[in-house]
Amino acid sequence: MLEYIKQYKKELLENVLPFWMKHSKDNLYGGFFTSLSRDGSVYDTDKFMWLQGRQIWTLSAMYDKVSPNPEWLLMAKQGASFILKHGRDEQGNWYFAFNRQGQPLVQPYNIFSDCFAAMGLGALYRIEPQDEYAQVARDTFMNILKRRHNTKGIYNKSVAGTRDLKGFSLPMILSNLSLEIEHLLDKRVVDGLIDEVIYEVMEVFFQEDSGLIVEHVFMDGSFSDSFDGRLVNPGHILEAMWFMMDLAVRRKDADLLNRCVDIALRAADYGWDEKYGGLFYFMDIKNKPPQQLEWDQKLWWVHLEALVCMAKAWQLTGRPDCKDWFVKLHDYTFQRFSDPAYGEWFGYLNRQGEVLLPVKGGKWKGCFHVPRALYQIYTTLELAKRNPVTV
Amino acid sequence: MLEYIKQYKKELLENVLPFWMKHSKDNLYGGFFTSLSRDGSVYDTDKFMWLQGRQIWTLSAMYDKVSPNPEWLLMAKQGASFILKHGRDEQGNWYFAFNRQGQPLVQPYNIFSDCFAAMGLGALYRIEPQDEYAQVARDTFMNILKRRHNTKGIYNKSVAGTRDLKGFSLPMILSNLSLEIEHLLDKRVVDGLIDEVIYEVMEVFFQEDSGLIVEHVFMDGSFSDSFDGRLVNPGHILEAMWFMMDLAVRRKDADLLNRCVDIALRAADYGWDEKYGGLFYFMDIKNKPPQQLEWDQKLWWVHLEALVCMAKAWQLTGRPDCKDWFVKLHDYTFQRFSDPAYGEWFGYLNRQGEVLLPVKGGKWKGCFHVPRALYQIYTTLELAKRNPVTV
């Protein structure tokens, strides 16, 4: 276990964070470049709200929890200046994408832009308590709650009334976000959201017969036999299960913990590619062909969130099958995704496990899943080593 | 050459059209199923406007040009009944998707739904002259012209003013569509559109330095160094070039023809995967990583449109490099995509040329590219055999 702790901590501090510190800063217009080639060179200068907010969060959280590195603080603050200056429309909704200069390219159709803006500013406020960070994070959170039942607003292309579905992503992110910024929120709001999300994830989206969680269900919680209703994202289930395990620890709820571990083991088993190894990206719960052409690809975040999940499950329960999964995932993941030659991790492998796109970042990959997961993994294993927790 | 003619004609009449006649008809609610498994069984019952319109077109065109098979006519008419009953909103815009019963699922955000509805009804009117077919096709065409400068309408997520781009798809499809329904249109409208599209494709979207065509340019025609501006779709270029060659023949314009052939040869050369064979789906004109995770996959329509293009180029110019390309594409394509065991063609291969999704249809693949291309290829080769045309 000591070897893993050393390896994941070293990877975070020597291979991953330095990559973003060196390559992602836009000295001219502020904010972060995320379209970075294998060697860190910028191949496109567009900026994406998800990744601006996420990088502010990562740098702030690392400063808060790992080491008060003043360069991380400075970098987080320059990201915050960029999004506070350019990020919102007149109603306070966050745009999705910008050109290098910060002019908006894509309208606020995607509520996760708002979620990651609030998450970043909330984390920054913890280490740099400027009123504006707290105020905007809180206002954004309230706006998310207001928009949550029609998150796409006027950009929603679904016809109401034919097949009204709800997605698994929003309750997930709301629970995570409310914990991330609970220092800015009324305790009753946070507790209420946590109750709700545990119910939604563990009862509504969870499918008793298969033991899995689907991405969309009807508004009343019933199963929809459609492309959206049948969609399973194993990485998403595994990420959700470690959020839920954190909540189980917070509530000292052993029953919830054990259910999470069972679902996680089932999802890993279900999502594993027996032929080439690794976890599939998208699957169909009825074994029908998914619509997503990228269904069989092996994505960085899927494997990292799975590792976090199995590390926590192992630490919290001591179950050997969780340890076995951690080791199996580690052996597959680390050697294929990590790039010691240039730093950071590849994001996209084909089914065979070969690099599909030799980028370190783009529209969807930035400074977030890799450092967050590395941090979660080594601290979880440290905890396991020092003091095994049983809920 | 005779062998190819026989093979493509037999494939159309014995392997492809019978598959759709047998498996795609919804006897209960009308319209066509397109989510068909390898063996033709229906794995999802949603209906997509693009594919409803395209199948009406294919069956009507085959009846008109290949053989007046009454079953094809009947099948086309039942498709038309379904779309005329369920297809449009109150403003006459065509929805994108429906459930099996015909209730709309996805709003009319996509103008190609309208294009394929008009194309299908226009072709059906040629063989079954009911006033309603002509009227709706014409009204839809006029509505497309009205919407063409903001095709997504209220569903447009781009912020106006930051990076206003125009796409290569719409002029392409408008030229093809105006020819398909020219029996319903004023000659001046058709001629005007043809002038415009030749200029747009051959001058505006064409990039002098690379000899290729990009998918998006600024409204003033200049190059946009952005993800959208750098995007190249080799199959789309090759499809466009055979549309343009048809126009060159119509106008007896040898200069246009020769330019088309040069661009087609360049696109085939550029898009060819030297390692595994086949044409890539998406590329970046500056050799940067594309955003599309499916960029390296080998798609059925890309290879079929390339075959049509090279067959026409060979027939019209007699150039041996066009013949060589036809043979090279044929050798790659036919054995991998065609499925003699169950009929029709696979749609999606991975980079290595193995079947990625064992479906014969879905949200984007229906009864269209395969039969249209098989027909175009064997008739072009028949022409070449009988009577080599030189423009």
mmCIF file of N, CA and C in Angstrom, chain A residues 17 34 39 51 86 95 103 106 118 126 138 150 155 168 175 181 231 272 274 283 300 302 308 317 368 381 387 391:
data_model
loop_
_atom_site.group_PDB
_atom_site.id
_atom_site.type_symbol
_atom_site.label_atom_id
_atom_site.label_comp_id
_atom_site.label_asym_id
_atom_site.label_seq_id
_atom_site.Cartn_x
_atom_site.Cartn_y
_atom_site.Cartn_z
ATOM 1 N N LEU A 17 0.273 18.419 -11.619
ATOM 2 C CA LEU A 17 0.083 19.851 -11.345
ATOM 3 C C LEU A 17 1.126 20.727 -12.056
ATOM 4 N N THR A 34 -6.954 25.030 -22.245
ATOM 5 C CA THR A 34 -7.042 23.600 -21.918
ATOM 6 C C THR A 34 -6.794 22.716 -23.137
ATOM 7 N N ASP A 39 2.757 17.555 -25.584
ATOM 8 C CA ASP A 39 3.898 18.224 -24.936
ATOM 9 C C ASP A 39 3.504 19.510 -24.207
ATOM 10 N N LEU A 51 -14.276 23.900 -17.738
ATOM 11 C CA LEU A 51 -12.869 23.653 -17.407
ATOM 12 C C LEU A 51 -12.216 24.845 -16.721
ATOM 13 N N HIS A 86 -15.971 37.813 -17.671
ATOM 14 C CA HIS A 86 -16.558 37.428 -18.967
ATOM 15 C C HIS A 86 -17.655 36.371 -18.890
ATOM 16 N N TYR A 95 -22.117 31.319 -19.551
ATOM 17 C CA TYR A 95 -21.912 30.856 -20.929
ATOM 18 C C TYR A 95 -21.154 29.533 -20.929
ATOM 19 N N GLN A 103 -14.781 36.718 -25.209
ATOM 20 C CA GLN A 103 -16.105 36.969 -25.799
ATOM 21 C C GLN A 103 -16.873 35.653 -25.877
ATOM 22 N N VAL A 106 -20.717 30.372 -26.999
ATOM 23 C CA VAL A 106 -21.857 29.455 -26.878
ATOM 24 C C VAL A 106 -22.708 29.870 -25.671
ATOM 25 N N ALA A 118 -19.615 27.882 -9.750
ATOM 26 C CA ALA A 118 -19.890 28.001 -8.306
ATOM 27 C C ALA A 118 -18.898 27.179 -7.490
ATOM 28 N N ARG A 126 -12.619 29.770 0.236
ATOM 29 C CA ARG A 126 -12.067 29.143 1.445
ATOM 30 C C ARG A 126 -10.641 29.605 1.735
ATOM 31 N N ARG A 138 -22.762 31.806 -4.347
ATOM 32 C CA ARG A 138 -24.082 31.607 -3.719
ATOM 33 C C ARG A 138 -25.208 31.958 -4.710
ATOM 34 N N ASN A 150 -35.823 22.712 -15.666
ATOM 35 C CA ASN A 150 -35.685 22.850 -17.125
ATOM 36 C C ASN A 150 -34.325 23.483 -17.381
ATOM 37 N N TYR A 155 -33.173 26.485 -24.836
ATOM 38 C CA TYR A 155 -32.387 25.652 -25.756
ATOM 39 C C TYR A 155 -32.766 24.182 -25.693
ATOM 40 N N PHE A 168 -29.594 11.616 -14.469
ATOM 41 C CA PHE A 168 -28.874 11.223 -13.267
ATOM 42 C C PHE A 168 -27.793 12.263 -12.919
ATOM 43 N N SER A 175 -25.456 17.322 -5.265
ATOM 44 C CA SER A 175 -25.034 16.862 -3.943
ATOM 45 C C SER A 175 -23.549 17.173 -3.737
ATOM 46 N N ILE A 181 -19.634 23.706 -1.365
ATOM 47 C CA ILE A 181 -19.839 25.097 -0.954
ATOM 48 C C ILE A 181 -20.752 25.188 0.271
ATOM 49 N N LEU A 231 -29.500 3.812 -21.456
ATOM 50 C CA LEU A 231 -28.076 4.160 -21.434
ATOM 51 C C LEU A 231 -27.439 3.954 -20.051
ATOM 52 N N TRP A 272 -16.453 -3.906 -17.482
ATOM 53 C CA TRP A 272 -15.110 -4.337 -17.841
ATOM 54 C C TRP A 272 -15.097 -5.029 -19.203
ATOM 55 N N GLU A 274 -13.723 -7.672 -21.267
ATOM 56 C CA GLU A 274 -12.986 -8.926 -21.041
ATOM 57 C C GLU A 274 -11.936 -9.174 -22.117
ATOM 58 N N MET A 283 -22.828 1.858 -22.417
ATOM 59 C CA MET A 283 -23.424 0.555 -22.670
ATOM 60 C C MET A 283 -24.945 0.693 -22.658
ATOM 61 N N TRP A 300 -9.941 8.452 -19.677
ATOM 62 C CA TRP A 300 -9.176 8.708 -18.465
ATOM 63 C C TRP A 300 -10.033 8.842 -17.221
ATOM 64 N N VAL A 302 -13.055 7.882 -16.478
ATOM 65 C CA VAL A 302 -13.762 6.662 -16.086
ATOM 66 C C VAL A 302 -12.858 5.807 -15.197
ATOM 67 N N VAL A 308 -10.702 5.703 -7.549
ATOM 68 C CA VAL A 308 -11.096 6.383 -6.306
ATOM 69 C C VAL A 308 -12.152 5.548 -5.593
ATOM 70 N N THR A 317 -14.347 -0.742 3.965
ATOM 71 C CA THR A 317 -14.917 -2.059 4.296
ATOM 72 C C THR A 317 -13.860 -3.134 4.494
ATOM 73 N N PHE A 368 -8.618 18.670 -13.708
ATOM 74 C CA PHE A 368 -9.690 18.322 -12.771
ATOM 75 C C PHE A 368 -9.667 16.842 -12.367
ATOM 76 N N LEU A 381 -5.744 5.964 0.784
ATOM 77 C CA LEU A 381 -4.850 4.852 1.151
ATOM 78 C C LEU A 381 -4.045 5.195 2.407
ATOM 79 N N ASN A 387 -5.354 4.046 9.899
ATOM 80 C CA ASN A 387 -6.494 3.917 10.785
ATOM 81 C C ASN A 387 -7.734 3.462 10.016
ATOM 82 N N VAL A 391 -17.572 2.098 9.161
ATOM 83 C CA VAL A 391 -18.729 2.950 9.470
ATOM 84 C C VAL A 391 -19.673 2.198 10.398
#
